[in-house]
Short mmCIF file of C-alpha atoms and ligand atoms in Angstrom, two decimals:
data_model
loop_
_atom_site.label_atom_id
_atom_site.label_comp_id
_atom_site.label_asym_id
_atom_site.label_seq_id
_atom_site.Cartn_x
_atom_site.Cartn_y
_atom_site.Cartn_z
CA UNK A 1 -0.67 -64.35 -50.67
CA UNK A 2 2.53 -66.62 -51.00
CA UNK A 3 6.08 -66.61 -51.69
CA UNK A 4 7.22 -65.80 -54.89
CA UNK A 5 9.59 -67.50 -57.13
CA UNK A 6 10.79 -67.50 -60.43
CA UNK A 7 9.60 -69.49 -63.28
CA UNK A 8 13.58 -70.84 -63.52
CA UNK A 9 13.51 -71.39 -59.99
CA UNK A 10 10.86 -73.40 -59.91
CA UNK A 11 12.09 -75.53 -62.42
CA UNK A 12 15.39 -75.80 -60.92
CA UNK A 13 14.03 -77.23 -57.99
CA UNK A 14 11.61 -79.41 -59.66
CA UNK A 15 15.10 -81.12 -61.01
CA UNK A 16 16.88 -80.99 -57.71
CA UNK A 17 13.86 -82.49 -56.04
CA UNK A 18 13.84 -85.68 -58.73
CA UNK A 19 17.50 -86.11 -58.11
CA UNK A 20 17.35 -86.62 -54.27
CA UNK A 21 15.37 -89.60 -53.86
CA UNK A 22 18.05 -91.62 -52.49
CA UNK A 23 19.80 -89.30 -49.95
CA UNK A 24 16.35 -88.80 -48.67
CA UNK A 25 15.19 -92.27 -47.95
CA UNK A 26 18.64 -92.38 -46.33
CA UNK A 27 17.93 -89.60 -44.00
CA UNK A 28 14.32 -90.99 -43.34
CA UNK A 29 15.73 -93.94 -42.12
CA UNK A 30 18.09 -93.23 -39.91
CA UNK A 31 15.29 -90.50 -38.57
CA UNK A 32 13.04 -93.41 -38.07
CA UNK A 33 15.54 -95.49 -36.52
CA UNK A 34 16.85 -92.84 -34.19
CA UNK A 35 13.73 -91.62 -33.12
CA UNK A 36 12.80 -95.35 -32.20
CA UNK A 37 16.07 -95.29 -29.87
CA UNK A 38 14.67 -91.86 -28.31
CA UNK A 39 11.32 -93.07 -27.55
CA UNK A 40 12.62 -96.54 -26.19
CA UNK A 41 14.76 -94.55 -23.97
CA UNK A 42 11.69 -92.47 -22.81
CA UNK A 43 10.19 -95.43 -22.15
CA UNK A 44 12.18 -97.15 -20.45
CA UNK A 45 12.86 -94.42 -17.53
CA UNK A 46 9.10 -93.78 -17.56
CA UNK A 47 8.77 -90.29 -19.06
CA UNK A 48 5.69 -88.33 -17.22
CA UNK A 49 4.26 -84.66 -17.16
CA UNK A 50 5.47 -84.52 -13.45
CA UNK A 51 9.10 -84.23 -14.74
CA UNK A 52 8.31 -81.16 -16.57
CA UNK A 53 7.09 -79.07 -13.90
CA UNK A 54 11.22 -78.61 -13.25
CA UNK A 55 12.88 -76.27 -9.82
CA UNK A 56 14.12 -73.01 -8.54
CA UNK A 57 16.25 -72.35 -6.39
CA UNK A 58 19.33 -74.87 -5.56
CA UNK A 59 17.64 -77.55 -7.97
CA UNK A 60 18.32 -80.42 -5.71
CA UNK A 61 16.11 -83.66 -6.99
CA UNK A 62 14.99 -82.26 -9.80
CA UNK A 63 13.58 -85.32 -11.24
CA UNK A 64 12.89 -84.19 -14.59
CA UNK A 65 16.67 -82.71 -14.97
CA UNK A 66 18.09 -86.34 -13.90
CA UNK A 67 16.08 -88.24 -15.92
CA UNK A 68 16.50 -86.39 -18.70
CA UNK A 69 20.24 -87.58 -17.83
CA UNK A 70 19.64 -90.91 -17.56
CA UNK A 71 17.73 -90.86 -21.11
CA UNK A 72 20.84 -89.06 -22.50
CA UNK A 73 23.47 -91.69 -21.43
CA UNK A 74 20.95 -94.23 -22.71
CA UNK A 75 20.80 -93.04 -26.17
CA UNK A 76 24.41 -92.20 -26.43
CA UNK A 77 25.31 -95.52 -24.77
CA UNK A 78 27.52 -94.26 -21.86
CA UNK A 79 27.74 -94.78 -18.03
CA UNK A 80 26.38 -91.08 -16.86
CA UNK A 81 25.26 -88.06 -18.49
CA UNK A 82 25.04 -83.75 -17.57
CA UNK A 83 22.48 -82.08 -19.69
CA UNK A 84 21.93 -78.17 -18.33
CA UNK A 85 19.81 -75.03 -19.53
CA UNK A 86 23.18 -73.36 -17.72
CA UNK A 87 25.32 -74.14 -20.80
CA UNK A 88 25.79 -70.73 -21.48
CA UNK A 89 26.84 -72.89 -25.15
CA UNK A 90 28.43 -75.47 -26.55
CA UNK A 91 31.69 -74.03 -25.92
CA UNK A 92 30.99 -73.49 -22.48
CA UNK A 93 30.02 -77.54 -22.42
CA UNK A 94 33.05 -78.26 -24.02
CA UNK A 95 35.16 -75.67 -21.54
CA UNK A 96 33.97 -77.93 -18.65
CA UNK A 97 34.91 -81.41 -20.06
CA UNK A 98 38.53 -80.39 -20.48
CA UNK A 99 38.79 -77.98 -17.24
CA UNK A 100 37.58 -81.39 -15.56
CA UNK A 101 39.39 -84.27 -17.23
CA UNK A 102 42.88 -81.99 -16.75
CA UNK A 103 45.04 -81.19 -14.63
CA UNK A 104 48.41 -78.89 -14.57
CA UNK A 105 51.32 -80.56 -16.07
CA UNK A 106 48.72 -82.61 -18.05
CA UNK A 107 48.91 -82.77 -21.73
CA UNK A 108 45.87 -82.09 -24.15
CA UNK A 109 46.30 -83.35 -27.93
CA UNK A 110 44.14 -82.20 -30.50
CA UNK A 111 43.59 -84.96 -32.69
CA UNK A 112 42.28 -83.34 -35.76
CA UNK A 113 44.76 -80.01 -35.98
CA UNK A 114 43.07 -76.64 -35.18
CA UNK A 115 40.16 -76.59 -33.07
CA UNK A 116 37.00 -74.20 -33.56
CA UNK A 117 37.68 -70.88 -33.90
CA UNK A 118 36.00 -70.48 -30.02
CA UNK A 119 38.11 -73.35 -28.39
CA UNK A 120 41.41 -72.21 -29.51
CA UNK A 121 40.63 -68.90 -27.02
CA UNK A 122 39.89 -71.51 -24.18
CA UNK A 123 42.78 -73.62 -24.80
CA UNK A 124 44.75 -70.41 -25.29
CA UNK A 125 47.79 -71.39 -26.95
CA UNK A 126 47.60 -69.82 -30.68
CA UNK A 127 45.11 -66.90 -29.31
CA UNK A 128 45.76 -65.56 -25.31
CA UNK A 129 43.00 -65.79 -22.79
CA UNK A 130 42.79 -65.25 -19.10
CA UNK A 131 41.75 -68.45 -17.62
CA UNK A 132 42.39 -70.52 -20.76
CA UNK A 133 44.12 -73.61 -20.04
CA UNK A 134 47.66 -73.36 -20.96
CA UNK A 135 47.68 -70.07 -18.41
CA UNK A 136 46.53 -73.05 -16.02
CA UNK A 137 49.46 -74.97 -16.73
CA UNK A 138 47.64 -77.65 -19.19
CA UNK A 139 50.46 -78.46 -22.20
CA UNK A 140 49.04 -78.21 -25.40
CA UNK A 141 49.96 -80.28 -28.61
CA UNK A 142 48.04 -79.92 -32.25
CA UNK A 143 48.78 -82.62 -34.78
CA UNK A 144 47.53 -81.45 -38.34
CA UNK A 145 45.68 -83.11 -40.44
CA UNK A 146 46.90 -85.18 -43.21
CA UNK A 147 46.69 -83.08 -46.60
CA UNK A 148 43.44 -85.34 -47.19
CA UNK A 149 42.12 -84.03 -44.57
CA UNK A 150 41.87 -87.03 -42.39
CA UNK A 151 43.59 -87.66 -38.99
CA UNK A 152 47.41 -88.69 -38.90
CA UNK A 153 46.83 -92.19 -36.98
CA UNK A 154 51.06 -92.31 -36.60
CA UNK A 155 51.89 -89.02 -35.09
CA UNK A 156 48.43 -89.26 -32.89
CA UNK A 157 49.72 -92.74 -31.73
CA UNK A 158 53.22 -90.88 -30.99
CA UNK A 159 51.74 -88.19 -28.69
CA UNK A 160 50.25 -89.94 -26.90
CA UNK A 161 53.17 -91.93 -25.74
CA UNK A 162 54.43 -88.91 -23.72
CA UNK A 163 54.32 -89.56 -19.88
CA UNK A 164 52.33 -86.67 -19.50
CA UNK A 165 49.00 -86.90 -22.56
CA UNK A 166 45.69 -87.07 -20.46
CA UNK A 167 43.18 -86.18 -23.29
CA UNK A 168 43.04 -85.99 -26.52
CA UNK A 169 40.24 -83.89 -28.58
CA UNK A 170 38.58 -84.87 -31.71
CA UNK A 171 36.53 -82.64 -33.33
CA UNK A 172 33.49 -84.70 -35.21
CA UNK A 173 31.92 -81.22 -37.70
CA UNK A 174 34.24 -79.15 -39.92
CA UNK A 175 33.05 -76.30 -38.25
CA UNK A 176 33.76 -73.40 -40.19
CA UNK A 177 37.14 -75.22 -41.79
CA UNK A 178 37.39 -76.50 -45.52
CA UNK A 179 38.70 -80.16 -43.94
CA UNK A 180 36.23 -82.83 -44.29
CA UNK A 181 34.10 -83.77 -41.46
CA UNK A 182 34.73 -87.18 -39.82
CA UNK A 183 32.52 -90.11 -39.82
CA UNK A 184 31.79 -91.87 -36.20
CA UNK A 185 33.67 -95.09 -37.59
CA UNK A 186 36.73 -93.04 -38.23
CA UNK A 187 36.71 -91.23 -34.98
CA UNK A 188 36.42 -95.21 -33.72
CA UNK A 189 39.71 -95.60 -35.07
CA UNK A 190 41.22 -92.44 -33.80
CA UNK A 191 40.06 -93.72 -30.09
CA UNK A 192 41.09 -96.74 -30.97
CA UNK A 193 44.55 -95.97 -31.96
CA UNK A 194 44.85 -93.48 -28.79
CA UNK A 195 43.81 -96.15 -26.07
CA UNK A 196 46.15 -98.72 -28.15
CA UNK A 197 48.99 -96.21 -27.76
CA UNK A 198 48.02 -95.10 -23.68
CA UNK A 199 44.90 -97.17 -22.25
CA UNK A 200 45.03 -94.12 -19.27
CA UNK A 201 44.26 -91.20 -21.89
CA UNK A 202 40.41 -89.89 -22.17
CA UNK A 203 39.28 -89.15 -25.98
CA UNK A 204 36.54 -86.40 -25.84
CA UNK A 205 34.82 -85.82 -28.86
CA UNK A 206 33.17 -82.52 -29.69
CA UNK A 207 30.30 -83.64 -31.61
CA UNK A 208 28.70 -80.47 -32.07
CA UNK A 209 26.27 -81.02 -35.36
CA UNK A 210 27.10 -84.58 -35.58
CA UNK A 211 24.24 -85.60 -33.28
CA UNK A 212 21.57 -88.14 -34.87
CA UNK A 213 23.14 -87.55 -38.99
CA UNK A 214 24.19 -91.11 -38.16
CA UNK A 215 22.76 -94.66 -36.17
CA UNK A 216 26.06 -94.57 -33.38
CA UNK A 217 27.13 -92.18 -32.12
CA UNK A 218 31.15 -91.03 -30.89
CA UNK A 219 30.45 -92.43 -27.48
CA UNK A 220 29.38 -95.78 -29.02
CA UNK A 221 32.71 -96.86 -31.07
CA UNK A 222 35.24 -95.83 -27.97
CA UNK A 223 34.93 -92.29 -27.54
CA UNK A 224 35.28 -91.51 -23.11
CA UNK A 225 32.91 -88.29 -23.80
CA UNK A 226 31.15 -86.56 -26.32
CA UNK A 227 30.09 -82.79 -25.75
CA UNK A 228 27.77 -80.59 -27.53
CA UNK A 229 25.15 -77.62 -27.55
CA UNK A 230 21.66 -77.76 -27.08
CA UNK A 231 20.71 -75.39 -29.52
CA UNK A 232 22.19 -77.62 -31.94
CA UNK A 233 20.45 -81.07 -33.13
CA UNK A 234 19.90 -82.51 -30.08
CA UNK A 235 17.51 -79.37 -28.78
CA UNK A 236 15.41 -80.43 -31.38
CA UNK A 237 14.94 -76.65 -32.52
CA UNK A 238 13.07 -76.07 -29.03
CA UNK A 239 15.44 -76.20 -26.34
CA UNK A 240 16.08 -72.53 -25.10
CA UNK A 241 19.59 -72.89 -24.08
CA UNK A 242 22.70 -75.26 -22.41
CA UNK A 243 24.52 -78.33 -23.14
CA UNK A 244 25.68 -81.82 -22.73
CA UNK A 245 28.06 -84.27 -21.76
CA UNK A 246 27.47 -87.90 -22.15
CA UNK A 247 29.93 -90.79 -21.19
CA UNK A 248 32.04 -92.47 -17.98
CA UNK A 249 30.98 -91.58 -14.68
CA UNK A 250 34.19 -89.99 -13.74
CA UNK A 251 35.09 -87.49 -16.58
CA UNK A 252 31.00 -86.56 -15.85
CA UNK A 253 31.90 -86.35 -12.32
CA UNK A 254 35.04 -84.05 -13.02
CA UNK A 255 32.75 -81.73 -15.84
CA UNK A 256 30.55 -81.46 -13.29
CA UNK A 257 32.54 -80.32 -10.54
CA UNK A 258 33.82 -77.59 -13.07
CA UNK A 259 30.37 -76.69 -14.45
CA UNK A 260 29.02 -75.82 -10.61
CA UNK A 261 31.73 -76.60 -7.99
CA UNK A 262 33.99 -79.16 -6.20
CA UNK A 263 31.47 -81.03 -3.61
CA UNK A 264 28.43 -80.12 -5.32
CA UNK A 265 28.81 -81.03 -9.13
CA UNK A 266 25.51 -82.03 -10.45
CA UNK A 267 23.48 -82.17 -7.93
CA UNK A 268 22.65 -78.58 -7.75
CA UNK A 269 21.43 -76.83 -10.71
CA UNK A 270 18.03 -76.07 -11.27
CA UNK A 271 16.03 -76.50 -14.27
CA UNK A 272 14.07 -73.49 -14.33
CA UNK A 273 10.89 -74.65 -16.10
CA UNK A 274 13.14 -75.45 -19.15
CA UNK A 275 12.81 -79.59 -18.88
CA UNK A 276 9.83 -79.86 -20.77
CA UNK A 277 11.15 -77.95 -23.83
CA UNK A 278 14.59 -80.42 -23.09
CA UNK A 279 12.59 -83.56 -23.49
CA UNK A 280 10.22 -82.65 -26.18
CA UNK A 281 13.43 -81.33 -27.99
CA UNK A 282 15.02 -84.43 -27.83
CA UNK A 283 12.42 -86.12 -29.06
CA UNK A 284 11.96 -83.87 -32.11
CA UNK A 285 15.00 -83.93 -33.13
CA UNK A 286 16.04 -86.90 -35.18
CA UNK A 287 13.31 -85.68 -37.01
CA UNK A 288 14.33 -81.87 -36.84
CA UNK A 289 18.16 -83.43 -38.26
CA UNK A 290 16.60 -84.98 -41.02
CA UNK A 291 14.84 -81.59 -41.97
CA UNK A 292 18.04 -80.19 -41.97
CA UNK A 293 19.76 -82.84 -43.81
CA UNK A 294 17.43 -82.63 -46.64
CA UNK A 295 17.86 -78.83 -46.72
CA UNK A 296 21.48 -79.14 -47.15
CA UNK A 297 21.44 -81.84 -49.47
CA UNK A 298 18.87 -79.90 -51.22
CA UNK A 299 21.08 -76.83 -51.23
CA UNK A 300 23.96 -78.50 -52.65
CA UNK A 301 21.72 -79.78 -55.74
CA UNK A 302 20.93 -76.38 -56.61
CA UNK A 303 24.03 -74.65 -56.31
CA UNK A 304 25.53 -77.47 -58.76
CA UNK A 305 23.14 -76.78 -61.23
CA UNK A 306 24.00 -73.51 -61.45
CA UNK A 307 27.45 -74.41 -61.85
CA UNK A 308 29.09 -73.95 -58.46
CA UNK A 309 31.38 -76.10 -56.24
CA UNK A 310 29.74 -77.75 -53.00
CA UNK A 311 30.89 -79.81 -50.22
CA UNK A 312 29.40 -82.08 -49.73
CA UNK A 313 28.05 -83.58 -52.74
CA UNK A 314 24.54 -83.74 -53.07
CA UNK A 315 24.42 -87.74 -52.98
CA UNK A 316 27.12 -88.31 -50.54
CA UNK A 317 26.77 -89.50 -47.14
CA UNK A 318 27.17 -87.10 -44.23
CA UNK A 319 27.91 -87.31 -40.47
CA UNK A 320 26.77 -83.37 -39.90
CA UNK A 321 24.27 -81.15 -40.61
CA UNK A 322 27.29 -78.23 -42.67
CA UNK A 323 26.79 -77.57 -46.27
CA UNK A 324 30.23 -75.71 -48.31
CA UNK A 325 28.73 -73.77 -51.02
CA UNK A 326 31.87 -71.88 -53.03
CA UNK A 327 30.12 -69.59 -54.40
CA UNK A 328 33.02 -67.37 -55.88
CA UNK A 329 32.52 -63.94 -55.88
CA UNK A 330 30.97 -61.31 -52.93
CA UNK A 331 28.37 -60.30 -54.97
CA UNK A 332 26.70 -63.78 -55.49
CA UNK A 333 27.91 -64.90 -51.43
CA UNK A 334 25.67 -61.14 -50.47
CA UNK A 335 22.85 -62.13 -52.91
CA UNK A 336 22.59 -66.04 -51.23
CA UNK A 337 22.67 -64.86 -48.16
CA UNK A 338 20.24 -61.76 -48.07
CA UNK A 339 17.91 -64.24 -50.09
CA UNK A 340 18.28 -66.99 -47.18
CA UNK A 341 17.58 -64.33 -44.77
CA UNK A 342 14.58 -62.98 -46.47
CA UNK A 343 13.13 -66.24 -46.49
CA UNK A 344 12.84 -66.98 -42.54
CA UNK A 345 9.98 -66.61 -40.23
CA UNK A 346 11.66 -63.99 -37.74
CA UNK A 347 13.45 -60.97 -38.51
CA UNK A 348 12.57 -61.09 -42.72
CA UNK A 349 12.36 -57.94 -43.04
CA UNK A 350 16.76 -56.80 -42.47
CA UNK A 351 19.22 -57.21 -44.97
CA UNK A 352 22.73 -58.79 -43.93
CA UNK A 353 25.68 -57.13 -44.27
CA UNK A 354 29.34 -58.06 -44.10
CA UNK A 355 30.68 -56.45 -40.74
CA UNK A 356 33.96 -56.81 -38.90
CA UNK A 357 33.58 -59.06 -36.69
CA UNK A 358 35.92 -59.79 -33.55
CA UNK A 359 38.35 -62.52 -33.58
CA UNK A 360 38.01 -62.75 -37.51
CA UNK A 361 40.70 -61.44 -40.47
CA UNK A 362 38.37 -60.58 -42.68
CA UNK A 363 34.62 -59.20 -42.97
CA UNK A 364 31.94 -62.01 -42.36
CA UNK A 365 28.03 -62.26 -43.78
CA UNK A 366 25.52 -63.96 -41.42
CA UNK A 367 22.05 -64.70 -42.27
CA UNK A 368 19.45 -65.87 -39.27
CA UNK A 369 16.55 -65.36 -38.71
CA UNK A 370 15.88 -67.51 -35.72
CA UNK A 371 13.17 -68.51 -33.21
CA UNK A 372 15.89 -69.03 -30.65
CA UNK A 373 19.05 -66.59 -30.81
CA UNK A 374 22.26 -68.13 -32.62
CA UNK A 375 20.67 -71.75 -32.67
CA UNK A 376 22.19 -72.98 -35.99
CA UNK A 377 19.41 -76.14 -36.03
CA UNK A 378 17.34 -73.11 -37.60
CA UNK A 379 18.49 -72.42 -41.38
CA UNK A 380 21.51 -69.99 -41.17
CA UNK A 381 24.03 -68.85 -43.31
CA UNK A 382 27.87 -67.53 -42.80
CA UNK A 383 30.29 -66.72 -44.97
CA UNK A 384 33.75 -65.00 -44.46
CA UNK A 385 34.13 -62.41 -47.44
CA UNK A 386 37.37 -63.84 -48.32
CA UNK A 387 38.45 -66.10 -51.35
CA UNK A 388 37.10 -68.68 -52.06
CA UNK A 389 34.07 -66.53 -51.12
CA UNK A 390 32.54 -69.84 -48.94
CA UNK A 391 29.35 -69.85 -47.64
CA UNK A 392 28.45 -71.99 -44.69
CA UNK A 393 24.61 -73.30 -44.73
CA UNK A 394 23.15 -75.11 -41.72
CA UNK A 395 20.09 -76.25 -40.11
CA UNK A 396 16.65 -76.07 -40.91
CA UNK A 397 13.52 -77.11 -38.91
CA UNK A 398 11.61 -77.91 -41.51
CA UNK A 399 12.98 -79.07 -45.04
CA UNK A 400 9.57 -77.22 -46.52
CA UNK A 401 10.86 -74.19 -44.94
CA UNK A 402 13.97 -74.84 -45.24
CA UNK A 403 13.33 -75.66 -49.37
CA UNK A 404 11.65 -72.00 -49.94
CA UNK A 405 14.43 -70.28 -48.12
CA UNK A 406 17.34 -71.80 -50.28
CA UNK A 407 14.79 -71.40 -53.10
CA UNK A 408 14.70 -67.31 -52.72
CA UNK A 409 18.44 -67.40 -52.52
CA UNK A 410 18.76 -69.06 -55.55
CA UNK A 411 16.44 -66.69 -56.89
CA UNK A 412 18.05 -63.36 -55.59
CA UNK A 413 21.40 -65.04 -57.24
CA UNK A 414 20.29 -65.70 -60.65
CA UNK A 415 18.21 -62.28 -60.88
CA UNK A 416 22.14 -61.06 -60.44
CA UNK A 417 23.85 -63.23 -63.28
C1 PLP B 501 29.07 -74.79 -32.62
C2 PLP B 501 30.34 -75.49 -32.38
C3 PLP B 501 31.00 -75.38 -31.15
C4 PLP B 501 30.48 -74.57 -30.01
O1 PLP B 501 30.04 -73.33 -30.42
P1 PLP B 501 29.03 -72.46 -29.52
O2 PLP B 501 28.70 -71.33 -30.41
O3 PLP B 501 29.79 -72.10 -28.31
O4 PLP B 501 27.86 -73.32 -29.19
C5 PLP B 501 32.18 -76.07 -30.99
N1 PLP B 501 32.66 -76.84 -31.97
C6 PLP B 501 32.05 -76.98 -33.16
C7 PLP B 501 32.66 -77.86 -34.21
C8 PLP B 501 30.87 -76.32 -33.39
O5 PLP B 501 30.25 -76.47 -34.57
#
């Protein structure tokens, strides 16, 4: 018993296959090289089965936990690192950094126009939250994007001349926007720009699906923190739950105060068993990136063969794991993504439908079917039913997975046409 495909399929991904030699060996590379930084890291702070046994409890000296941090701010090349199971997610991580870095009367500046749809409710000046940070007194400033999509270096540099700009947020992944995402040496330039302008303002990157696509990372061309989610690239595909923070000492310091509380910060905290699925995570996942790389890339081949608008281009060089399919109509968006979800190990057996969801205009489409709940390392799909009819493919943990799940889409799309 097997999959089944098409005979047009098939051949359709014969071609695509052919065609992706080069973005491939790119991926591989970078893999290799990353995972050579990982293990040199493990290495060097002596990585033994002892640190997986984890706590209970309060969690102080939880040896595992810490040098699991350690290893972090290694890879990511910064002074101090918090990496916690208690991330309830990567907005949560990301909640922490700013609560911590500001203060009221501070201003925040969002370097790359409208935040996530999630961190506009915790900054909670286009959408109203209790506790959000403008009802905290935090000032709030957005500067759009350029109509290429790239960051406005002039008004950024403005901003942040005001007395009061503390922080200002750059957002690595397109998210769930059409803009493009940004490469680590233009987010360099951003920081650079910013600490020209004000040498006292922190630049904290959300580099949520960023992690390993490239060899340096935000924290390694200026950035003062990066933030992200664990069941995102850096879990690897096996980390259960939480977050990170790597960079200087004192915006860890602050995160930390917020993540737990003032006086007790990261000390406390305990890793409930979770540290060896943390470390063995981390180590996966340059590999577990490239899987997902390959599937997108693979993805994008397809869908151009059949005539469809993707971002990005299959050939192109990426800095994140999100593939744009346009694929035009609901019909054909329904068919991708029911195929997609037929095609995964858990939960292959329900058929997506568009439902309203909260804090959205329109209908949305998901497709998951996921060892760990929500972890978008694992192939998903999302697409708001709205022109022009989008859908948003990430992750895979392996590309031969990965491969047959795009390959059923395909099919379910073309048995439509
Ligand atoms: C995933 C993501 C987040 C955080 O989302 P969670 O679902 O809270 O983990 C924030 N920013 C970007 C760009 C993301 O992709």
């Amino acid at each position: 018993m097997s999959l089944h495909f098409s005979e047009k399929t098939i051949n359709m991904a014969r071609e695509a296959s052919a065609s992706l030699a080069a973005p491939f060996a790119l991926f591989e590379e970078r893999a290799q090289q990353n995972t050579e930084k990982v293990l040199a890291a493990f290495q060097k702070h002596r990585v033994s089965d002892t640190m997986f046994a984890g706590t209970i409890g309060y969690g102080y000296d939880d040896v595992g936990r810490d040098t699991l941090e350690r290893i972090y701010a290694d890879i990511f090349g910064t002074e101090a690192a918090l990496v916690r199971v208690g991330f309830v997610n990567g907005t949560h991580a990301i909640t922490a950094a700013l609560f911590g870095a500001l203060r009221a009367g501070d201003k925040l500046i969002s370097a790359t126009g409208a935040p996530y749809d999630t961190m506009q409710g915790v900054i909670g000046a286009s959408r109203k939250e209790p506790g959000s940070l403008v009802e905290y007194g935090i000032e709030y400033e957005e500067i759009p994007l350029l109509s290429v999509g790239k960051p406005d270096l002039e008004s950024i540099s403005t901003a942040c001349k005001a007395k009061n700009a503390k922080a200002v947020l750059i957002q690595r992944s397109r998210g769930y926007d059409t803009r493009p995402s940004l490469f680590v040496e233009e987010i360099g330039r951003v920081a650079e720009i910013v600490h020209q302008a004000n040498p006292d303002i922190w630049v904290i990157v959300d580099n949520c699906y960023g992690e390993f696509v490239e060899l340096l990372e935000p924290t390694q061309v200026g950035a003062d923190l990066a933030v992200g989610s664990l069941i995102k690239n850096p879990g690897g595909g096996l980390a259960p739950s939480g977050g990170y923070l790597v960079g200087k000492q004192e915006l860890i310091e602050r995160a930390a105060a917020r993540y737990s509380a003032p006086g007790i910060g990261g000390e406390c905290g305990s890793s409930l068993g979770q540290n060896r699925l943390l470390y063995q995570g981390l180590f996966m996942a340059p590999h577990t990136v490239c899987q997902a790389l390959k599937t997108a890339a693979f993805s994008a081949q397809m869908l151009m063969q059949l005539g469809y608008e993707v971002d990005p281009l299959p050939l192109t060089q990426r800095t994140d794991i999100i593939q744009m399919l346009h694929l035009k109509t609901p019909d054909t968006v329904k068919a991708f993504c029911q195929g997609i979800q037929s095609g995964a190990p858990v939960d292959s057996f329900v058929t997506p439908e568009p439902w309203d969801m909260p804090g959205y205009d329109c209908q949305v489409i998901m497709a998951a079917g996921a060892f760990v709940q929500g972890a978008s390392i694992e192939l998903s799909a999302d697409a708001p039913m709205r022109e022009p009819y989008t859908v948003y493919l990430q992750g895979g943990l392996t590309y031969e997975s990965g491969k047959a799940g795009i390959m059923l889409a395909v099919d379910r799309m073309i048995s439509r046409l």
